Amino acid sequence: MSGQGSTGYLRQPDTLAAALRAATARLANAGLDGAPQDARRLLAHAARLAPDRLTLHLPDPMPPGAEARLEAALDARIARQPVSRIIGRRDFWGRAFAVTPDVLDPRPETETLVALALDAPFSRLLDLGTGAGVLAISLLAERPGATGLATDLSEAALATARTNAETHGVAPRLAFTQADWFNGVTGSFDLIVSNPPYIPAADIAGLAPEVRDHDPEIALTDGGDGLAAYRQIAAGAGAHLAPGGRLLVETGAGDGGAQARAVAALFTAAGLTGAALHDDLSGQSRVVSARF
């Protein structure tokens, strides 16, 4: 980060600590929320350090090549690229998952669904629209005796999910298939989960650039009212749930629970029972559950 140039740095930082101070200031001056946390993650990535080891190495000099890597990472973040996209990973349910341009960047609020799914036993899992595979992989990692099937319309997304399954040791218990919701899916499951595209097309333009410009559009919206995926899931769930089996889906927030209530109504109309809404940690309706 030598020279002033386009980066605004006056001199090359001598240590990782100096680089962290400069990086934090640069992100803050760019108006980014969470500048200290982002700067730490980007510096650890640039220095090829585990994030939880960075503090121990702050007195150390910048490693060779780290300065250029940090410059590029800061440029990308100021351009509103998410940190997870820059470093290629996202921590979810205590595990690090590879994130590529082909998959939705997993959000912390999706852990609400994982917690609910783990409230009851299951042996056979179906994850519809798996993306990076965080739901299926997290659940199977917590239940060593269970097996599962993960589907996605995108073969590129499935490739990312397969890589994550190998990383976390669940690949022998998790099959993958390219499918449009239930099309081509056979068998019976005692747990079906999904985080489908639920953002209405009319709301896409108003999303934060980190979401709108970097998540695959197919993973964000159905191009309509945001309920198309839920209609298909509701229509097919009964044929694929074992008696007493559970269905859990994530829904959008920020609308006072309107979408969650609409999804619950779809599930009830399809013959599922006990449709219920569940809040995330911020108190917003985030997951709808039902049984067969």
mmCIF file of N, CA and C in Angstrom, residues 120-178:
data_model
loop_
_atom_site.group_PDB
_atom_site.id
_atom_site.type_symbol
_atom_site.label_atom_id
_atom_site.label_comp_id
_atom_site.label_asym_id
_atom_site.label_seq_id
_atom_site.Cartn_x
_atom_site.Cartn_y
_atom_site.Cartn_z
ATOM 1 N N ALA A 120 -36.076 -31.927 16.152
ATOM 2 C CA ALA A 120 -36.694 -33.262 16.120
ATOM 3 C C ALA A 120 -35.813 -34.193 15.297
ATOM 4 N N PRO A 121 -35.864 -35.487 15.558
ATOM 5 C CA PRO A 121 -35.022 -36.420 14.805
ATOM 6 C C PRO A 121 -35.470 -36.553 13.359
ATOM 7 N N PHE A 122 -34.540 -36.914 12.506
ATOM 8 C CA PHE A 122 -34.843 -37.222 11.113
ATOM 9 C C PHE A 122 -33.785 -38.197 10.613
ATOM 10 N N SER A 123 -34.155 -38.989 9.632
ATOM 11 C CA SER A 123 -33.203 -39.950 9.080
ATOM 12 C C SER A 123 -32.990 -39.768 7.578
ATOM 13 N N ARG A 124 -33.976 -39.156 6.906
ATOM 14 C CA ARG A 124 -33.884 -38.995 5.450
ATOM 15 C C ARG A 124 -34.285 -37.564 5.109
ATOM 16 N N LEU A 125 -33.351 -36.805 4.546
ATOM 17 C CA LEU A 125 -33.486 -35.373 4.334
ATOM 18 C C LEU A 125 -33.545 -35.039 2.845
ATOM 19 N N LEU A 126 -34.376 -34.074 2.484
ATOM 20 C CA LEU A 126 -34.402 -33.519 1.128
ATOM 21 C C LEU A 126 -34.219 -32.008 1.242
ATOM 22 N N ASP A 127 -33.223 -31.484 0.537
ATOM 23 C CA ASP A 127 -32.951 -30.042 0.497
ATOM 24 C C ASP A 127 -33.220 -29.559 -0.921
ATOM 25 N N LEU A 128 -34.276 -28.780 -1.081
ATOM 26 C CA LEU A 128 -34.682 -28.290 -2.395
ATOM 27 C C LEU A 128 -34.044 -26.937 -2.682
ATOM 28 N N GLY A 129 -33.333 -26.827 -3.820
ATOM 29 C CA GLY A 129 -32.655 -25.590 -4.152
ATOM 30 C C GLY A 129 -31.467 -25.355 -3.238
ATOM 31 N N THR A 130 -30.555 -26.294 -3.198
ATOM 32 C CA THR A 130 -29.526 -26.342 -2.159
ATOM 33 C C THR A 130 -28.502 -25.232 -2.241
ATOM 34 N N GLY A 131 -28.230 -24.681 -3.425
ATOM 35 C CA GLY A 131 -27.211 -23.640 -3.542
ATOM 36 C C GLY A 131 -25.851 -24.158 -3.120
ATOM 37 N N ALA A 132 -25.233 -23.495 -2.151
ATOM 38 C CA ALA A 132 -23.922 -23.923 -1.653
ATOM 39 C C ALA A 132 -24.010 -25.158 -0.777
ATOM 40 N N GLY A 133 -25.214 -25.608 -0.477
ATOM 41 C CA GLY A 133 -25.393 -26.828 0.308
ATOM 42 C C GLY A 133 -25.390 -26.629 1.803
ATOM 43 N N VAL A 134 -25.518 -25.382 2.271
ATOM 44 C CA VAL A 134 -25.331 -25.144 3.709
ATOM 45 C C VAL A 134 -26.390 -25.821 4.564
ATOM 46 N N LEU A 135 -27.635 -25.897 4.089
ATOM 47 C CA LEU A 135 -28.673 -26.531 4.894
ATOM 48 C C LEU A 135 -28.431 -28.035 5.012
ATOM 49 N N ALA A 136 -28.340 -28.707 3.877
ATOM 50 C CA ALA A 136 -28.172 -30.158 3.906
ATOM 51 C C ALA A 136 -26.899 -30.568 4.623
ATOM 52 N N ILE A 137 -25.807 -29.881 4.339
ATOM 53 C CA ILE A 137 -24.524 -30.263 4.922
ATOM 54 C C ILE A 137 -24.503 -30.001 6.428
ATOM 55 N N SER A 138 -25.013 -28.856 6.856
ATOM 56 C CA SER A 138 -25.051 -28.550 8.280
ATOM 57 C C SER A 138 -25.896 -29.570 9.040
ATOM 58 N N LEU A 139 -27.051 -29.927 8.458
ATOM 59 C CA LEU A 139 -27.951 -30.851 9.135
ATOM 60 C C LEU A 139 -27.368 -32.265 9.195
ATOM 61 N N LEU A 140 -26.781 -32.732 8.112
ATOM 62 C CA LEU A 140 -26.201 -34.073 8.119
ATOM 63 C C LEU A 140 -24.971 -34.129 9.017
ATOM 64 N N ALA A 141 -24.213 -33.041 9.076
ATOM 65 C CA ALA A 141 -23.047 -33.023 9.953
ATOM 66 C C ALA A 141 -23.450 -33.139 11.424
ATOM 67 N N GLU A 142 -24.634 -32.636 11.754
ATOM 68 C CA GLU A 142 -25.134 -32.718 13.131
ATOM 69 C C GLU A 142 -25.852 -34.033 13.417
ATOM 70 N N ARG A 143 -26.219 -34.761 12.375
ATOM 71 C CA ARG A 143 -26.940 -36.033 12.536
ATOM 72 C C ARG A 143 -26.207 -37.115 11.751
ATOM 73 N N PRO A 144 -25.164 -37.712 12.327
ATOM 74 C CA PRO A 144 -24.316 -38.657 11.595
ATOM 75 C C PRO A 144 -25.043 -39.875 11.051
ATOM 76 N N GLY A 145 -26.210 -40.211 11.595
ATOM 77 C CA GLY A 145 -26.925 -41.374 11.103
ATOM 78 C C GLY A 145 -27.872 -41.089 9.963
ATOM 79 N N ALA A 146 -28.029 -39.824 9.576
ATOM 80 C CA ALA A 146 -28.993 -39.448 8.549
ATOM 81 C C ALA A 146 -28.343 -39.424 7.167
ATOM 82 N N THR A 147 -29.184 -39.552 6.149
ATOM 83 C CA THR A 147 -28.763 -39.415 4.758
ATOM 84 C C THR A 147 -29.638 -38.364 4.093
ATOM 85 N N GLY A 148 -29.225 -37.917 2.910
ATOM 86 C CA GLY A 148 -29.998 -36.866 2.274
ATOM 87 C C GLY A 148 -29.815 -36.787 0.774
ATOM 88 N N LEU A 149 -30.707 -35.999 0.183
ATOM 89 C CA LEU A 149 -30.657 -35.664 -1.238
ATOM 90 C C LEU A 149 -30.765 -34.154 -1.344
ATOM 91 N N ALA A 150 -29.875 -33.543 -2.131
ATOM 92 C CA ALA A 150 -29.909 -32.106 -2.360
ATOM 93 C C ALA A 150 -30.101 -31.839 -3.846
ATOM 94 N N THR A 151 -31.010 -30.935 -4.165
ATOM 95 C CA THR A 151 -31.302 -30.629 -5.556
ATOM 96 C C THR A 151 -31.045 -29.159 -5.848
ATOM 97 N N ASP A 152 -30.782 -28.872 -7.103
ATOM 98 C CA ASP A 152 -30.708 -27.488 -7.571
ATOM 99 C C ASP A 152 -30.890 -27.499 -9.083
ATOM 100 N N LEU A 153 -31.448 -26.414 -9.583
ATOM 101 C CA LEU A 153 -31.604 -26.291 -11.033
ATOM 102 C C LEU A 153 -30.270 -26.012 -11.709
ATOM 103 N N SER A 154 -29.335 -25.434 -10.963
ATOM 104 C CA SER A 154 -28.030 -25.042 -11.501
ATOM 105 C C SER A 154 -26.991 -26.121 -11.250
ATOM 106 N N GLU A 155 -26.418 -26.653 -12.312
ATOM 107 C CA GLU A 155 -25.357 -27.643 -12.158
ATOM 108 C C GLU A 155 -24.118 -27.011 -11.545
ATOM 109 N N ALA A 156 -23.868 -25.727 -11.846
ATOM 110 C CA ALA A 156 -22.722 -25.039 -11.255
ATOM 111 C C ALA A 156 -22.886 -24.911 -9.748
ATOM 112 N N ALA A 157 -24.106 -24.627 -9.298
ATOM 113 C CA ALA A 157 -24.362 -24.574 -7.858
ATOM 114 C C ALA A 157 -24.135 -25.939 -7.230
ATOM 115 N N LEU A 158 -24.593 -26.996 -7.882
ATOM 116 C CA LEU A 158 -24.398 -28.346 -7.354
ATOM 117 C C LEU A 158 -22.917 -28.683 -7.225
ATOM 118 N N ALA A 159 -22.101 -28.191 -8.168
ATOM 119 C CA ALA A 159 -20.664 -28.443 -8.085
ATOM 120 C C ALA A 159 -20.077 -27.807 -6.817
ATOM 121 N N THR A 160 -20.530 -26.594 -6.490
ATOM 122 C CA THR A 160 -20.072 -25.942 -5.265
ATOM 123 C C THR A 160 -20.532 -26.721 -4.042
ATOM 124 N N ALA A 161 -21.786 -27.160 -4.050
ATOM 125 C CA ALA A 161 -22.312 -27.926 -2.920
ATOM 126 C C ALA A 161 -21.557 -29.241 -2.746
ATOM 127 N N ARG A 162 -21.213 -29.896 -3.841
ATOM 128 C CA ARG A 162 -20.448 -31.150 -3.735
ATOM 129 C C ARG A 162 -19.095 -30.901 -3.085
ATOM 130 N N THR A 163 -18.443 -29.812 -3.473
ATOM 131 C CA THR A 163 -17.157 -29.468 -2.873
ATOM 132 C C THR A 163 -17.307 -29.256 -1.368
ATOM 133 N N ASN A 164 -18.348 -28.537 -0.971
ATOM 134 C CA ASN A 164 -18.573 -28.310 0.460
ATOM 135 C C ASN A 164 -18.901 -29.598 1.201
ATOM 136 N N ALA A 165 -19.638 -30.489 0.554
ATOM 137 C CA ALA A 165 -19.951 -31.771 1.189
ATOM 138 C C ALA A 165 -18.686 -32.589 1.428
ATOM 139 N N GLU A 166 -17.772 -32.570 0.461
ATOM 140 C CA GLU A 166 -16.494 -33.265 0.641
ATOM 141 C C GLU A 166 -15.699 -32.635 1.772
ATOM 142 N N THR A 167 -15.660 -31.314 1.806
ATOM 143 C CA THR A 167 -14.893 -30.610 2.835
ATOM 144 C C THR A 167 -15.355 -30.985 4.233
ATOM 145 N N HIS A 168 -16.663 -31.125 4.398
ATOM 146 C CA HIS A 168 -17.216 -31.340 5.733
ATOM 147 C C HIS A 168 -17.576 -32.804 6.011
ATOM 148 N N GLY A 169 -17.132 -33.692 5.149
ATOM 149 C CA GLY A 169 -17.191 -35.109 5.457
ATOM 150 C C GLY A 169 -18.555 -35.764 5.354
ATOM 151 N N VAL A 170 -19.506 -35.131 4.656
ATOM 152 C CA VAL A 170 -20.833 -35.734 4.549
ATOM 153 C C VAL A 170 -21.120 -36.267 3.146
ATOM 154 N N ALA A 171 -20.155 -36.158 2.243
ATOM 155 C CA ALA A 171 -20.397 -36.569 0.860
ATOM 156 C C ALA A 171 -20.898 -38.009 0.728
ATOM 157 N N PRO A 172 -20.408 -38.970 1.521
ATOM 158 C CA PRO A 172 -20.927 -40.336 1.375
ATOM 159 C C PRO A 172 -22.405 -40.469 1.733
ATOM 160 N N ARG A 173 -22.943 -39.508 2.475
ATOM 161 C CA ARG A 173 -24.339 -39.593 2.914
ATOM 162 C C ARG A 173 -25.262 -38.603 2.206
ATOM 163 N N LEU A 174 -24.722 -37.834 1.261
ATOM 164 C CA LEU A 174 -25.514 -36.805 0.596
ATOM 165 C C LEU A 174 -25.415 -36.960 -0.913
ATOM 166 N N ALA A 175 -26.544 -37.267 -1.534
ATOM 167 C CA ALA A 175 -26.615 -37.365 -2.994
ATOM 168 C C ALA A 175 -27.071 -36.021 -3.566
ATOM 169 N N PHE A 176 -26.737 -35.794 -4.821
ATOM 170 C CA PHE A 176 -27.103 -34.552 -5.490
ATOM 171 C C PHE A 176 -27.771 -34.880 -6.823
ATOM 172 N N THR A 177 -28.757 -34.063 -7.177
ATOM 173 C CA THR A 177 -29.384 -34.222 -8.479
ATOM 174 C C THR A 177 -29.848 -32.870 -8.990
ATOM 175 N N GLN A 178 -29.700 -32.676 -10.295
ATOM 176 C CA GLN A 178 -30.170 -31.447 -10.917
ATOM 177 C C GLN A 178 -31.675 -31.574 -11.141
#
